[in-house]
PDB file of C-alpha atoms in Angstrom:
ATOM      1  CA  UNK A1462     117.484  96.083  90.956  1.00 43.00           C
ATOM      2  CA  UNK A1463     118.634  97.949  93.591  1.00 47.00           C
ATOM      3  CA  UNK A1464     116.080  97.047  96.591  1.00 48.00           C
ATOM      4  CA  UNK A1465     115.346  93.218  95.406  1.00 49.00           C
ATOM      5  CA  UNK A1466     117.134  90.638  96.785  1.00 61.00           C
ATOM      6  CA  UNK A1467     120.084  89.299  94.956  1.00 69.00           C
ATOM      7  CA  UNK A1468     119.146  85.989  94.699  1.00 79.00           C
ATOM      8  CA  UNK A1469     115.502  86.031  94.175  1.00 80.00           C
ATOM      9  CA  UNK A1470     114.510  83.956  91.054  1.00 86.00           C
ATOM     10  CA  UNK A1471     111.281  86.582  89.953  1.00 85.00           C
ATOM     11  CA  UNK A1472     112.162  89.873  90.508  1.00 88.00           C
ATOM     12  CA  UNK A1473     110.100  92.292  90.064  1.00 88.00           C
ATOM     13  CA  UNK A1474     111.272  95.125  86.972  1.00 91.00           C
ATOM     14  CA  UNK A1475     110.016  97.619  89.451  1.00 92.00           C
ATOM     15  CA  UNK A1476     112.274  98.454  92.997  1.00 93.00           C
ATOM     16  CA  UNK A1477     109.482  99.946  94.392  1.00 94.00           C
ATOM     17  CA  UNK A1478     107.755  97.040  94.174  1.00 94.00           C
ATOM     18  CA  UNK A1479     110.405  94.746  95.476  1.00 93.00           C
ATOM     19  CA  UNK A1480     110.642  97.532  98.227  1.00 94.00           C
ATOM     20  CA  UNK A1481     106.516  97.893  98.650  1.00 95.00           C
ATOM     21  CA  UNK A1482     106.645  93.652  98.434  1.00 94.00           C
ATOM     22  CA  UNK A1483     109.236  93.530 101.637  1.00 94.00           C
ATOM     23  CA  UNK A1484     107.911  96.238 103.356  1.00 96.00           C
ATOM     24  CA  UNK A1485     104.136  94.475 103.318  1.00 95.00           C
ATOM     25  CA  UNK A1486     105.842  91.029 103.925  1.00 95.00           C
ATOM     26  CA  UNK A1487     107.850  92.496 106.986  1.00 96.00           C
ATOM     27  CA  UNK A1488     105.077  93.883 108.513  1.00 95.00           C
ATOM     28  CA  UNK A1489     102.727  91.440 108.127  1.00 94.00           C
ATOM     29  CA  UNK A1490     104.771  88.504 109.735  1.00 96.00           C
ATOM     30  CA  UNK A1491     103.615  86.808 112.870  1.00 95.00           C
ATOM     31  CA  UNK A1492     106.878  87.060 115.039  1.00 97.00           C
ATOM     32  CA  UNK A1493     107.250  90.927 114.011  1.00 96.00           C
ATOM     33  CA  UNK A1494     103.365  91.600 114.707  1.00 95.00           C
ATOM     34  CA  UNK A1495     104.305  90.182 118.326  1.00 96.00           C
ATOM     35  CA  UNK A1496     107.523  91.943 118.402  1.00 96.00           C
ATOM     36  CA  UNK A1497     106.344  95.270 117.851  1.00 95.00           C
ATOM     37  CA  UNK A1498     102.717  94.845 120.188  1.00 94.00           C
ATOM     38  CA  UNK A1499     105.245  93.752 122.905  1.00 95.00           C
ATOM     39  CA  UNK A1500     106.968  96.745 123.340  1.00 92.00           C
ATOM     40  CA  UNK A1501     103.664  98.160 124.518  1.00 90.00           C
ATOM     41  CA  UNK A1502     103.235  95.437 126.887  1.00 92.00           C
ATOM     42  CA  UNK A1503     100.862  93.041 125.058  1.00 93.00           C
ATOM     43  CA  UNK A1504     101.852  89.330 124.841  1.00 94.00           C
ATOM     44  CA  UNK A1505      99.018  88.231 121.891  1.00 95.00           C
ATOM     45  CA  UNK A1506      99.628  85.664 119.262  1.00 95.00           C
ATOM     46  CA  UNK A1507      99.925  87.118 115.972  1.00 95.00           C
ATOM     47  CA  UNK A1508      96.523  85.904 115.062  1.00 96.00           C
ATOM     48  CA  UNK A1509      94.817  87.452 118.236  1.00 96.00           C
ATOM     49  CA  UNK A1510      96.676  90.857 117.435  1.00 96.00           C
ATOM     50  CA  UNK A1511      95.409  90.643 114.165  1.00 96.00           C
ATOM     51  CA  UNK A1512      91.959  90.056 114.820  1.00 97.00           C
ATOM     52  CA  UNK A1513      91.264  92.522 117.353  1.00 97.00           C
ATOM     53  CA  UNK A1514      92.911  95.079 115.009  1.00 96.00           C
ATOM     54  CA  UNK A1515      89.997  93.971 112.456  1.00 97.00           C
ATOM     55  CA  UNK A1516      87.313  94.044 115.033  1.00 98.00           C
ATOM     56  CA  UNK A1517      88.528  97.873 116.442  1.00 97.00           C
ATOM     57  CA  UNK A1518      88.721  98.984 112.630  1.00 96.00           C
ATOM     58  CA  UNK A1519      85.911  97.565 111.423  1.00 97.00           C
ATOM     59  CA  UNK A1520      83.652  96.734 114.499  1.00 96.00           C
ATOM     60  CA  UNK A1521      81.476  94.206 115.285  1.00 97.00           C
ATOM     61  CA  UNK A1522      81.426  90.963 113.150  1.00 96.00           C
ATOM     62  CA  UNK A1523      80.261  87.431 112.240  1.00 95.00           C
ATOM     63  CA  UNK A1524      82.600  85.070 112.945  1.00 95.00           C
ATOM     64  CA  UNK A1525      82.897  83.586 109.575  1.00 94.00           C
ATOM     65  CA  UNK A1526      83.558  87.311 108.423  1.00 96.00           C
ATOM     66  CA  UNK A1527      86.386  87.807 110.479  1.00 97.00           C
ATOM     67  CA  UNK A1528      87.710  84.257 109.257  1.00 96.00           C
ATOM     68  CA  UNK A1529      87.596  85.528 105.654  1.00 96.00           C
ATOM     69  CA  UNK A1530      89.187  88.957 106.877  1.00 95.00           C
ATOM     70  CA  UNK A1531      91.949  86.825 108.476  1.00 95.00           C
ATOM     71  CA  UNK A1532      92.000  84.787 105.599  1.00 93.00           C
ATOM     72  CA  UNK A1533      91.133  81.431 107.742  1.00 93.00           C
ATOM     73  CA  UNK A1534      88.560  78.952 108.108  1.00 93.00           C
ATOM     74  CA  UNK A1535      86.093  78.815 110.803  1.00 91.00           C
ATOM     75  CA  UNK A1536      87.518  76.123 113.431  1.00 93.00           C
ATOM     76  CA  UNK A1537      90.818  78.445 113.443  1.00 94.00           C
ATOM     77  CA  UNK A1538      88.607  81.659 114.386  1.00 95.00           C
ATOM     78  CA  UNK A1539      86.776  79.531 116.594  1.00 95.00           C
ATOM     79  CA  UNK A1540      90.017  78.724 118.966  1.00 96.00           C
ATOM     80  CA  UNK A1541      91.165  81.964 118.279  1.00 96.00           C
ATOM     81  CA  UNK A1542      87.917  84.336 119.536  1.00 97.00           C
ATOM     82  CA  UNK A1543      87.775  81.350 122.883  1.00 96.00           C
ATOM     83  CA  UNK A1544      91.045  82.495 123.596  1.00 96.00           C
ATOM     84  CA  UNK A1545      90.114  86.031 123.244  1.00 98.00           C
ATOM     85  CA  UNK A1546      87.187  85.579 125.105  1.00 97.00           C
ATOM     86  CA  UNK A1547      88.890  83.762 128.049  1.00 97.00           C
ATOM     87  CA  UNK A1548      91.381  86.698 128.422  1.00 96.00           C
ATOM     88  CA  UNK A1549      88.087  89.238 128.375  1.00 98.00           C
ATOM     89  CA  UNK A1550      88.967  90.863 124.855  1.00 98.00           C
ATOM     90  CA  UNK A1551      85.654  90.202 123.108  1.00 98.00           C
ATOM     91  CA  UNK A1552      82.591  89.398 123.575  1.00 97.00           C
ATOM     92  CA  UNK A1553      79.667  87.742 121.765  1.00 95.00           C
ATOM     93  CA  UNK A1554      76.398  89.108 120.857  1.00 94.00           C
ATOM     94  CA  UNK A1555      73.419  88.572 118.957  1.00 93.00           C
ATOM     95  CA  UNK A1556      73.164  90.027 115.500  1.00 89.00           C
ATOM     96  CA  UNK A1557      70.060  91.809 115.355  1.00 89.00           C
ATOM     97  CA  UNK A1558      69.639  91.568 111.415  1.00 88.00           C
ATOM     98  CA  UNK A1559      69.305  87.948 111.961  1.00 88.00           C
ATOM     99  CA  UNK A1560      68.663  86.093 114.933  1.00 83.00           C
ATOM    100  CA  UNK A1561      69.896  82.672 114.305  1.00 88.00           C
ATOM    101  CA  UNK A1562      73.651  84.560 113.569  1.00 90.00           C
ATOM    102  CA  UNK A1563      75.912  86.177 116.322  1.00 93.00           C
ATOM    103  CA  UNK A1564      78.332  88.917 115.997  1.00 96.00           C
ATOM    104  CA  UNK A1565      81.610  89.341 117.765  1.00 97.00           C
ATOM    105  CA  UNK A1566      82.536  92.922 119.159  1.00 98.00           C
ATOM    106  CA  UNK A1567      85.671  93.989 121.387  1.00 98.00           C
ATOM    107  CA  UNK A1568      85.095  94.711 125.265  1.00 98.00           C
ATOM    108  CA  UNK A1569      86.329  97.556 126.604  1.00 98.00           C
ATOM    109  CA  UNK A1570      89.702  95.960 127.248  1.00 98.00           C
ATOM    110  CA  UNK A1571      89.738  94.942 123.729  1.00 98.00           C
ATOM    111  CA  UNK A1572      89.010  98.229 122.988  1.00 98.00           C
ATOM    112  CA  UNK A1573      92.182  99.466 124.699  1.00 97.00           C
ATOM    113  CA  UNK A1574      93.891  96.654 123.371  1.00 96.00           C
ATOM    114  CA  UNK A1575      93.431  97.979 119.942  1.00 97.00           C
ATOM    115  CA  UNK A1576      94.311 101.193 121.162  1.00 96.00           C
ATOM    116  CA  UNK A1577      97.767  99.968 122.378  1.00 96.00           C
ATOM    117  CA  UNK A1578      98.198  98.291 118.894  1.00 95.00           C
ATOM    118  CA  UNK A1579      97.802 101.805 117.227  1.00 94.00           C
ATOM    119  CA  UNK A1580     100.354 103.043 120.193  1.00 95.00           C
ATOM    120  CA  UNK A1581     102.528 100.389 119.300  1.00 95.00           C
ATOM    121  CA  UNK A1582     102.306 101.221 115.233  1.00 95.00           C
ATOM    122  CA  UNK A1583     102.790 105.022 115.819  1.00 96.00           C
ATOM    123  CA  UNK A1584     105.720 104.650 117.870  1.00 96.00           C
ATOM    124  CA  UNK A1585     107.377 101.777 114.967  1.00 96.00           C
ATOM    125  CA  UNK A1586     106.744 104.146 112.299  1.00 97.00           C
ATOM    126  CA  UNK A1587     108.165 107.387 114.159  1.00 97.00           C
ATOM    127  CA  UNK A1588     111.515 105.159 114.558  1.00 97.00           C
ATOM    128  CA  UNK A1589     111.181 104.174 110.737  1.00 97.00           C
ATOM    129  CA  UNK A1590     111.089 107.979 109.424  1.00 98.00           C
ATOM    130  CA  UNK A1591     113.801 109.288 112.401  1.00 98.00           C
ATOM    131  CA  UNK A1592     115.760 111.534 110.706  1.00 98.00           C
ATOM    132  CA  UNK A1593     113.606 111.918 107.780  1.00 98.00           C
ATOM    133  CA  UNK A1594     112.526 115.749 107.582  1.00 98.00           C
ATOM    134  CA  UNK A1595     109.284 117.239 107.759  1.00 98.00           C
ATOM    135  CA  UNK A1596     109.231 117.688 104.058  1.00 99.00           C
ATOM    136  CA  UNK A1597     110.135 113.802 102.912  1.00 98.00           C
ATOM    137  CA  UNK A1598     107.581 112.819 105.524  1.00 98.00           C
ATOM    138  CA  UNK A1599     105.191 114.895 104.001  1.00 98.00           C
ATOM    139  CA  UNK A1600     106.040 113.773 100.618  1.00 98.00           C
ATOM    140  CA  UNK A1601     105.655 110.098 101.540  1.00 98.00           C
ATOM    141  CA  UNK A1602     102.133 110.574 103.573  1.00 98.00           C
ATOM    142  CA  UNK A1603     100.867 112.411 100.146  1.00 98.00           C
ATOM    143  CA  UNK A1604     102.573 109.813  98.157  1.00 98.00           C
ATOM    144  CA  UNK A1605     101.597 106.748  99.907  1.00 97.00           C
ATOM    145  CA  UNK A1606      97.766 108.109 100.526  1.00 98.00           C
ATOM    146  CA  UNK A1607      97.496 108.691  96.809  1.00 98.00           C
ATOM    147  CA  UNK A1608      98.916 104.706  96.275  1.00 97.00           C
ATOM    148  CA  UNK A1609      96.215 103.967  98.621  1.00 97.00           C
ATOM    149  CA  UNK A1610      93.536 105.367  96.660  1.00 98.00           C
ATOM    150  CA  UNK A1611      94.248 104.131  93.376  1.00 98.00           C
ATOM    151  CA  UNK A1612      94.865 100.290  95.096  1.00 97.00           C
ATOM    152  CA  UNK A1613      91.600 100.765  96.189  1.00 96.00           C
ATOM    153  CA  UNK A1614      89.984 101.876  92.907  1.00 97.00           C
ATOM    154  CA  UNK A1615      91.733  99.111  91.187  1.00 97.00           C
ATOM    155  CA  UNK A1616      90.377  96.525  93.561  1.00 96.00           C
ATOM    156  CA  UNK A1617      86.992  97.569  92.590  1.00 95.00           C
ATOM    157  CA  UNK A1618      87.663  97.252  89.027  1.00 95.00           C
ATOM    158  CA  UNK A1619      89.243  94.080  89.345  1.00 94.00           C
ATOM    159  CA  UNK A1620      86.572  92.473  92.058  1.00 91.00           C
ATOM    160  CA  UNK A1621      83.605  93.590  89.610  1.00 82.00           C
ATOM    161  CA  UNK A1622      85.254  91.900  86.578  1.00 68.00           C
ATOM    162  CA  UNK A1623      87.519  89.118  88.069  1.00 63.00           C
ATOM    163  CA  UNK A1624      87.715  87.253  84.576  1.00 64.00           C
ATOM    164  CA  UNK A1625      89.922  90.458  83.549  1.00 57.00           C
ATOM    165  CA  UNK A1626      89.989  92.038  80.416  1.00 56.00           C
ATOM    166  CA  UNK A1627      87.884  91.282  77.700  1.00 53.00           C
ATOM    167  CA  UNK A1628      89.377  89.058  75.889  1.00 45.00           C
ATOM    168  CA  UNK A1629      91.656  87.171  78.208  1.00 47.00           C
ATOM    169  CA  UNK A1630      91.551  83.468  79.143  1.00 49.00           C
ATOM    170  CA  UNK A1631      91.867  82.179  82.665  1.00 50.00           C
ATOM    171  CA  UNK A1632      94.608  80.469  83.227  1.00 49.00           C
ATOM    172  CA  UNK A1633      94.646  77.405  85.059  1.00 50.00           C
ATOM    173  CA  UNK A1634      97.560  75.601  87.486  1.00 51.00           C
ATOM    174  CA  UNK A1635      97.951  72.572  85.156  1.00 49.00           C
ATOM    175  CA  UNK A1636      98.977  74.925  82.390  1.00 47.00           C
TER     176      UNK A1636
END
């Protein structure tokens, strides 16, 4: 147990993924999402950063899809995109595939926005790996990419049979 914290309760049999765990937890936290968009100038909410991240990766979207993306419910995306709107970020537009539904889509100063944010990662991860040679760095882009591609695999599998393996009873909270 060399990564996991000393004190945690369930650690994981696995340091790489205690290591993966705080690595994913780190990253994804509000107040480091704002620290690290600030050093490119941007001062976002962590929501807000998040959202027009989803919006330059994926592109334009329903509202309630970006609240599922976000993992949120509809009156939170709702204060979130006026905000966004208000500062010029995005945008709102009719989605052609059906008319009674809009889509939301960055602006061009979203657009750059999302730019900065990829400025902003770029910059974090070259500080991460300083000092790391060409070789490790290598290594870990191979490494990681291959991770990547089996996660996504086994998201398929599992999203296509969500009950699990044949066999296997759902457990419940009151058990």
């Amino acid at each position: 147990m060399a990564m996991a914290e000393q004190n945690d309760p369930h650690p994981y049999s696995s340091d790489f993924l205690a290591a993966l765990t705080g690595i994913i937890a780190q990253w994804t936290a509000p107040s480091f999402l704002v620290a690290v968009t600030a050093r490119e100038g941007i001062d976002l909410d962590s929501t807000s950063i998040t959202a027009i991240s989803i919006l330059g990766r994926r592109g334009p979207l329903r509202p309630s899809a970006l609240a599922e993306h976000l993992a949120t419910g509809a009156s939170n995306v709702s204060k979130v995109l006026g905000r966004l709107e208000t500062s010029g970020l995005v945008e709102r537009r009719k989605d052609d595939a059906d008319a009674r539904a809009s889509l939301v889509q960055l602006t061009p100063a979203g657009e750059d926005m999302a730019t900065a944010f990829v400025r902003a990662g770029d910059g974090m991860l070259e500080e991460l790996l300083d000092g790391w040679t060409e070789k490790e760095r290598h290594l870990l882009t191979q490494l990681t990419q291959r991770l990547d591609s089996s996660t996504r695999a086994f998201a398929a599998r599992i999203s296509t049979n969500p009950s699990g393996p044949q066999g296997s009873e759902e457990r419940t909270v009151s058990e």
